[in-house]
Amino acid sequence: MPYSSSLTDEEWEILEPLLPQILPPKKQTRPSNWTKRELLDGIFYQLKNGCNWEDLPFGLAPLLNRILALQAVAG
């Protein structure tokens, strides 16, 4: 399920052809784990939401709850 900050298909169709013009040429390295669209979605998510607790991606809140509990115990 996309987030409210995710690119729509129409927005991606506009941005995708522009990327080679603004991104430096990629050196021969291993393939990326993420697509350019996923990377942009991640950037837009962070810019839009920052660290709002209710907007954290699914699965991240329980991990943060555990970290905060350990910090409270450690003082």
Short mmCIF file of N, CA, C and O in Angstrom, two decimals, residues 19 25-26 44-45 57 59 62 67:
data_model
loop_
_atom_site.label_atom_id
_atom_site.label_comp_id
_atom_site.label_asym_id
_atom_site.label_seq_id
_atom_site.Cartn_x
_atom_site.Cartn_y
_atom_site.Cartn_z
N LEU A 19 15.23 11.97 -15.03
CA LEU A 19 16.29 11.49 -14.14
C LEU A 19 17.65 11.38 -14.81
O LEU A 19 18.65 11.80 -14.22
N PRO A 25 26.15 9.85 -14.22
CA PRO A 25 26.19 8.49 -14.76
C PRO A 25 26.61 7.49 -13.69
O PRO A 25 27.47 7.79 -12.86
N LYS A 26 25.99 6.34 -13.69
CA LYS A 26 26.27 5.32 -12.67
C LYS A 26 27.49 4.52 -13.07
O LYS A 26 27.64 4.11 -14.22
N PHE A 44 10.60 11.46 -0.44
CA PHE A 44 9.38 12.24 -0.27
C PHE A 44 8.67 11.90 1.04
O PHE A 44 8.09 12.76 1.69
N TYR A 45 8.71 10.63 1.44
CA TYR A 45 8.11 10.22 2.71
C TYR A 45 8.76 10.97 3.86
O TYR A 45 8.09 11.53 4.72
N PRO A 57 6.39 3.80 8.95
CA PRO A 57 6.04 2.64 8.14
C PRO A 57 5.67 1.45 9.01
O PRO A 57 6.19 1.27 10.11
N GLY A 59 5.50 -1.87 10.86
CA GLY A 59 6.57 -2.73 11.35
C GLY A 59 7.68 -1.98 12.06
O GLY A 59 8.46 -2.58 12.78
N PRO A 62 6.79 -1.05 16.43
CA PRO A 62 7.13 -1.99 17.50
C PRO A 62 8.62 -2.01 17.82
O PRO A 62 9.01 -2.11 18.98
N ILE A 67 13.07 -0.21 21.59
CA ILE A 67 14.28 0.61 21.82
C ILE A 67 14.03 1.62 22.91
O ILE A 67 14.85 1.82 23.81
#
